XYZ file of C-alpha atoms in Angstrom:
311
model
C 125.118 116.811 37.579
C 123.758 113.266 37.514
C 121.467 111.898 34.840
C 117.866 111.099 35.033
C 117.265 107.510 36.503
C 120.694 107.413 38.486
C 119.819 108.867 41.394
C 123.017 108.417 43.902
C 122.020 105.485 46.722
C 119.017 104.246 44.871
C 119.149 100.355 44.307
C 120.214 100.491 40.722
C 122.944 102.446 41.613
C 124.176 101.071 45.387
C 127.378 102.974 44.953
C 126.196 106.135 44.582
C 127.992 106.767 41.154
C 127.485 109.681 39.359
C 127.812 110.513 35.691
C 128.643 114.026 34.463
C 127.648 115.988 31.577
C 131.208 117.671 31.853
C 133.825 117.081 28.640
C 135.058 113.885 30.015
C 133.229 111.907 27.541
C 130.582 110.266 30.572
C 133.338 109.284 33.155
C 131.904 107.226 36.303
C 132.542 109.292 39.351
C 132.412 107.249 42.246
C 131.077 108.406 45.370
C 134.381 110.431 46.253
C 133.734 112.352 42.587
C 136.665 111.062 41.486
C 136.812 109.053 38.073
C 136.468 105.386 39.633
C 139.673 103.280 38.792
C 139.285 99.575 37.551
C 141.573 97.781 40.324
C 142.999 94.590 38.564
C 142.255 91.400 39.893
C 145.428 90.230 42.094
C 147.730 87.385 41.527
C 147.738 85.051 44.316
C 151.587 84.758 45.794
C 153.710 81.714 44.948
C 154.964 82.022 48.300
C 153.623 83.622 51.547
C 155.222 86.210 53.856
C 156.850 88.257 55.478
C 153.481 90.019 56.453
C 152.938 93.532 55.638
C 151.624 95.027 59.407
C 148.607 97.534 59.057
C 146.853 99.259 61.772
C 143.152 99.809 62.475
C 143.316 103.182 64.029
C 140.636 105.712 64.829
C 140.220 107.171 68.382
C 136.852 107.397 68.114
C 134.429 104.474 68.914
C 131.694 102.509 66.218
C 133.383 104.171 62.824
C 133.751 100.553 61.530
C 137.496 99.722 62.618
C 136.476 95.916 63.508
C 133.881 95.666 60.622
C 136.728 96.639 58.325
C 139.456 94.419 59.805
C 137.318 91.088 59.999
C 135.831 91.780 56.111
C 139.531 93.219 54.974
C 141.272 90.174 56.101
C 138.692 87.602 54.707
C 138.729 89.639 51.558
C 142.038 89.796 51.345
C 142.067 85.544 51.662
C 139.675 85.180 48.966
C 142.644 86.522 47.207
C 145.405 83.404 48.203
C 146.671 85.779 50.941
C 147.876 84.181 54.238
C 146.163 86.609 56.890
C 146.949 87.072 60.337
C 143.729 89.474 62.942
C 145.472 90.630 65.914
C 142.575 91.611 68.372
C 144.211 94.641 70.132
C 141.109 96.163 72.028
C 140.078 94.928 75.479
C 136.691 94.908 74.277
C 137.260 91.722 72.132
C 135.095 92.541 69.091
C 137.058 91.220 66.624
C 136.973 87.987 68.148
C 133.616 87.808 68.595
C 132.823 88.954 64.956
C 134.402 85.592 64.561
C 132.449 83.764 66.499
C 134.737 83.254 69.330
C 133.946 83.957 72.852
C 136.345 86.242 74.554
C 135.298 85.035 77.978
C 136.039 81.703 77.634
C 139.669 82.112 76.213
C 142.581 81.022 78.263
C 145.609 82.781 76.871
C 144.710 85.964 74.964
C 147.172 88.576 73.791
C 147.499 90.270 77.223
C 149.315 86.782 77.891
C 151.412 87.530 75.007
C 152.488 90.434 75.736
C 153.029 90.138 79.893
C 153.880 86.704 80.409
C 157.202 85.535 78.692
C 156.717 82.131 78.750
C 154.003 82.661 76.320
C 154.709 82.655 72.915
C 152.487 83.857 69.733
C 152.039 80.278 68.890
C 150.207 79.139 72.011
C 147.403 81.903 71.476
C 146.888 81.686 67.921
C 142.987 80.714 66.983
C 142.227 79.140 63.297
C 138.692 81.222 62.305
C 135.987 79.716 60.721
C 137.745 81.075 57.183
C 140.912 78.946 55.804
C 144.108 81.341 55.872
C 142.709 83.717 57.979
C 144.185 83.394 61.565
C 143.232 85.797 65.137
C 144.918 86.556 67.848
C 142.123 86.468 70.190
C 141.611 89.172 73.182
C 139.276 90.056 75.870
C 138.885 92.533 78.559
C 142.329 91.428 80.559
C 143.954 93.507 78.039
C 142.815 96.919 79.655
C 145.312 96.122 82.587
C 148.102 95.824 80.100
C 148.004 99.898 79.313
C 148.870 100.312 82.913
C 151.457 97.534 83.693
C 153.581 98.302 80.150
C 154.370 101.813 81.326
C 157.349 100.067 83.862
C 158.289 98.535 80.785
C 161.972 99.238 78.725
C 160.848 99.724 75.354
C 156.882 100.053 76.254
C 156.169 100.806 72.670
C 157.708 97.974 70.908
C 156.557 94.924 72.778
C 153.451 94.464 70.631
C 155.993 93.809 67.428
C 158.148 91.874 69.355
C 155.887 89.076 70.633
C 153.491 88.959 67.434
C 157.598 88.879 65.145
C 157.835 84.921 64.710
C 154.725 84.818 63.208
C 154.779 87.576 60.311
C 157.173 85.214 58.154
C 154.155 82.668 57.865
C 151.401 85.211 56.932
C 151.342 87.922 53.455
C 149.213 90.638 55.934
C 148.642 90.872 59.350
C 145.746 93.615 60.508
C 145.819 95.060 63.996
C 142.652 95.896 65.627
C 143.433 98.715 67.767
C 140.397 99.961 70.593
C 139.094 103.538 70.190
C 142.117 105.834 71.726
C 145.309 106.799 71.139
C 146.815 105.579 74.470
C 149.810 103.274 74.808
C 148.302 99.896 73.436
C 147.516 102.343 69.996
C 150.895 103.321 70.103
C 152.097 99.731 70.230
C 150.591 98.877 66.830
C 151.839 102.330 65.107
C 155.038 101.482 66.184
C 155.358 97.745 64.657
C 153.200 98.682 61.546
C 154.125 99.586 58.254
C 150.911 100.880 57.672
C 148.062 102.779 59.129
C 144.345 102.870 57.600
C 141.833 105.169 59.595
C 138.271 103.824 58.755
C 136.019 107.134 58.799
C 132.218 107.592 59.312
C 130.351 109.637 56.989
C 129.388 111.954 60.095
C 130.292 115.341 61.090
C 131.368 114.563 64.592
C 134.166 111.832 62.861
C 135.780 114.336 61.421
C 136.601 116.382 64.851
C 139.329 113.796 66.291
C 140.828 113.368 62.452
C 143.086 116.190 63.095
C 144.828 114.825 66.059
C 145.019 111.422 65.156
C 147.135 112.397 62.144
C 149.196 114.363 64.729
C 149.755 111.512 66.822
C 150.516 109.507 63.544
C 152.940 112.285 62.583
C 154.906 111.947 66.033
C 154.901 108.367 65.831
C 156.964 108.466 62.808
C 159.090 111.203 64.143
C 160.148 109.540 66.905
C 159.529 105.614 67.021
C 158.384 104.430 63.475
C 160.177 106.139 60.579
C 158.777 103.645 57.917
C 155.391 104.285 59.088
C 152.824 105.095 56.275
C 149.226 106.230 55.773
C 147.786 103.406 54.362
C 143.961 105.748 53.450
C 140.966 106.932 54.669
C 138.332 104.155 54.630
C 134.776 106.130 54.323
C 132.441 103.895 56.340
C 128.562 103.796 56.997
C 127.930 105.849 54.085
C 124.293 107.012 52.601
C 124.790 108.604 49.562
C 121.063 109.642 49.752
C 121.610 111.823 52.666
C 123.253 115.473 52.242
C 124.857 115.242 55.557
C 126.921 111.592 53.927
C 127.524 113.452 50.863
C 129.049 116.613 52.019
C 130.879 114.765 54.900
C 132.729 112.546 52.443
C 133.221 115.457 49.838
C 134.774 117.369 53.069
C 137.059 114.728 53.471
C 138.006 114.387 50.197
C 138.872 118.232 50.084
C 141.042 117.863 52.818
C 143.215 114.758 52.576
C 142.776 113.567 48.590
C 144.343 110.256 47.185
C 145.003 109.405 50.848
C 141.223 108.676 50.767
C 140.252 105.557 49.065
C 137.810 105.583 46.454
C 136.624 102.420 48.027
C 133.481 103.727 50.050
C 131.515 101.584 52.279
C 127.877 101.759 52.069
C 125.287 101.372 55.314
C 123.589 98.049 55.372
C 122.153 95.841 58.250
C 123.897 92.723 56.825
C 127.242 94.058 58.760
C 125.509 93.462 61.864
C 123.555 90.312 60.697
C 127.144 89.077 60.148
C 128.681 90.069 63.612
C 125.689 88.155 65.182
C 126.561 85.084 62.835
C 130.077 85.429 63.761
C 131.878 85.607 60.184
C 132.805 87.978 57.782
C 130.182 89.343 55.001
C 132.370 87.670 52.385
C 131.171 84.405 53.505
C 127.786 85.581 55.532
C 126.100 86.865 52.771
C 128.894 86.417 49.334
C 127.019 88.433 46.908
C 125.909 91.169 49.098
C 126.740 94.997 48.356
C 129.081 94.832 51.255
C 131.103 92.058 50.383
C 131.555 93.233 46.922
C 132.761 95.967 48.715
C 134.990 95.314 50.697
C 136.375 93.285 47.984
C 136.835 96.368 46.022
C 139.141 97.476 48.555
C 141.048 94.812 49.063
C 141.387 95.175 45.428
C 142.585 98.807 45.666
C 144.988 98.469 48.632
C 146.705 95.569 47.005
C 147.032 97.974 44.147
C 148.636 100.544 46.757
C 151.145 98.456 48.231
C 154.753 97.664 46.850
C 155.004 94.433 44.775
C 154.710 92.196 46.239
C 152.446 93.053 48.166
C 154.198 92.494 51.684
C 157.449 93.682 52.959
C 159.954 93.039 55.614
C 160.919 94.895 58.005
């Protein structure tokens, strides 16, 4: 039940909060309708690295993997975190949410991971955002899905090449493109982590089920210290139904694996691509970059202290 003048998605309440009338004494629910935790505000590390490897993964296209990874990372900086983008989908959206352009890059990560004379070094791009580094791609990476099947160890050669840098960064966050073929299974395999960003829409919740089955094998068979980092809900409107019931189904069916973090629609995401750097610096005091500050917030409070770990 929510009281009179907080009407969830309304401007004086962007989060979609609700209070209840029940005997918990006027608890905030958050969007999730779970009590909203107060996530402390981090320490920055006396000393950086090893990196902590998390995956981008969700098989379905425009759910708000890049979105997440670019505002994550930058969040994550504002912090006095060292973080490292890896751009793993041919499409190159990461790197141009950073303002680079893919078609003008001369080694990318297909280079990386194909040619060995290449090392991580020669393709790593300083952003426009001090401590936050990219490993830039474009669209030569689609041919790498077909050549690393000849490959001994196919799975492993994304951890391998991207392995000298991770002492030098606290995070590194792998954008991976929308399937679950072999350049997906690349980052599950080198990650210790794996964070599904989610859209508040019925037909995201259809390919859920067998991502977490192909997450499941994954650790079964190649990654044993993989974990689920969360569900990220993205491009939510708590003033729709549809949003509402959506996340509440989600909530139902995979609980404190879903982050009460929830990431609200807005058109300065977009405005921000265009500009070609993260919300946090776009736009600072925007509902989105207080967002996705709140997350970074809450999956610092998830992970081991410190916050990264070696592998």
């Amino acid at each position: 039940m929510t009281t009179k003048g907080s009407t969830p998605g309304t401007p004086d309440n962007p989060w979609g909060d609700t209070k209840t009338n029940a005997p918990s004494n006027g608890v905030n629910l958050g969007p999730t309708q779970r009590p909203r935790p107060v996530f402390p505000e981090p320490v920055p590390p006396a000393v950086h690295g090893p990196a902590r490897v998390v995956a981008m993964v969700n098989q379905k296209g425009g759910v708000g993997k890049t979105t997440t990874t670019i505002n994550l990372g930058a969040a994550l900086v504002e912090y006095g975190l060292k973080v490292l983008l890896v751009d793993f989908d041919p499409q190159g959206a990461l790197s141009v949410g950073l303002g680079i352009n893919p078609l003008q890059l001369d080694l990318t990560v297909y280079n990386l991971l194909m040619e060995r004379g290449v090392t991580a070094e020669d393709v790593l791009l300083e952003t426009g955002v001090e401590g936050l580094d990219l490993l830039p791609s474009n669209i030569d990476l689609s041919a790498a899905e077909v050549q690393l099947v000849t490959e001994v160890a196919r799975e492993q050669v994304l951890g391998r090449v991207i392995k000298p840098l991770l002492p030098h960064y606290d995070v590194c966050l792998i954008d991976c493109q929308p399937s679950l073929g072999l350049l997906t299974i690349n980052a599950l395999t080198c990650a210790h982590g794996v964070m599904v960003p989610l859209e508040c829409e019925f037909f995201a919740l259809r390919g859920v089920a067998l991502l977490m089955d192909t997450i499941s094998k994954v650790q079964e068979r190649l990654n044993e210290d993989l974990e689920i980092e969360g569900l990220l809900a993205t491009m939510y409107d708590a003033r729709t139904l549809h949003g509402r019931e959506v996340l509440a189904r989600v909530v139902e069916a995979f609980g404190d694996k879903v982050f009460h973090t929830v990431i609200n629609r807005t058109v300065r995401f977009p405005d921000a691509t265009v500009a070609g750097e993260p919300i946090t610096t776009f736009d600072p005091s925007s509902l989105g970059a207080n967002a996705y500050r709140e997350l970074a917030r809450e999956v610092l409070s998830r992970w081991p202290a410190p916050a990264t770990m070696a592998r």
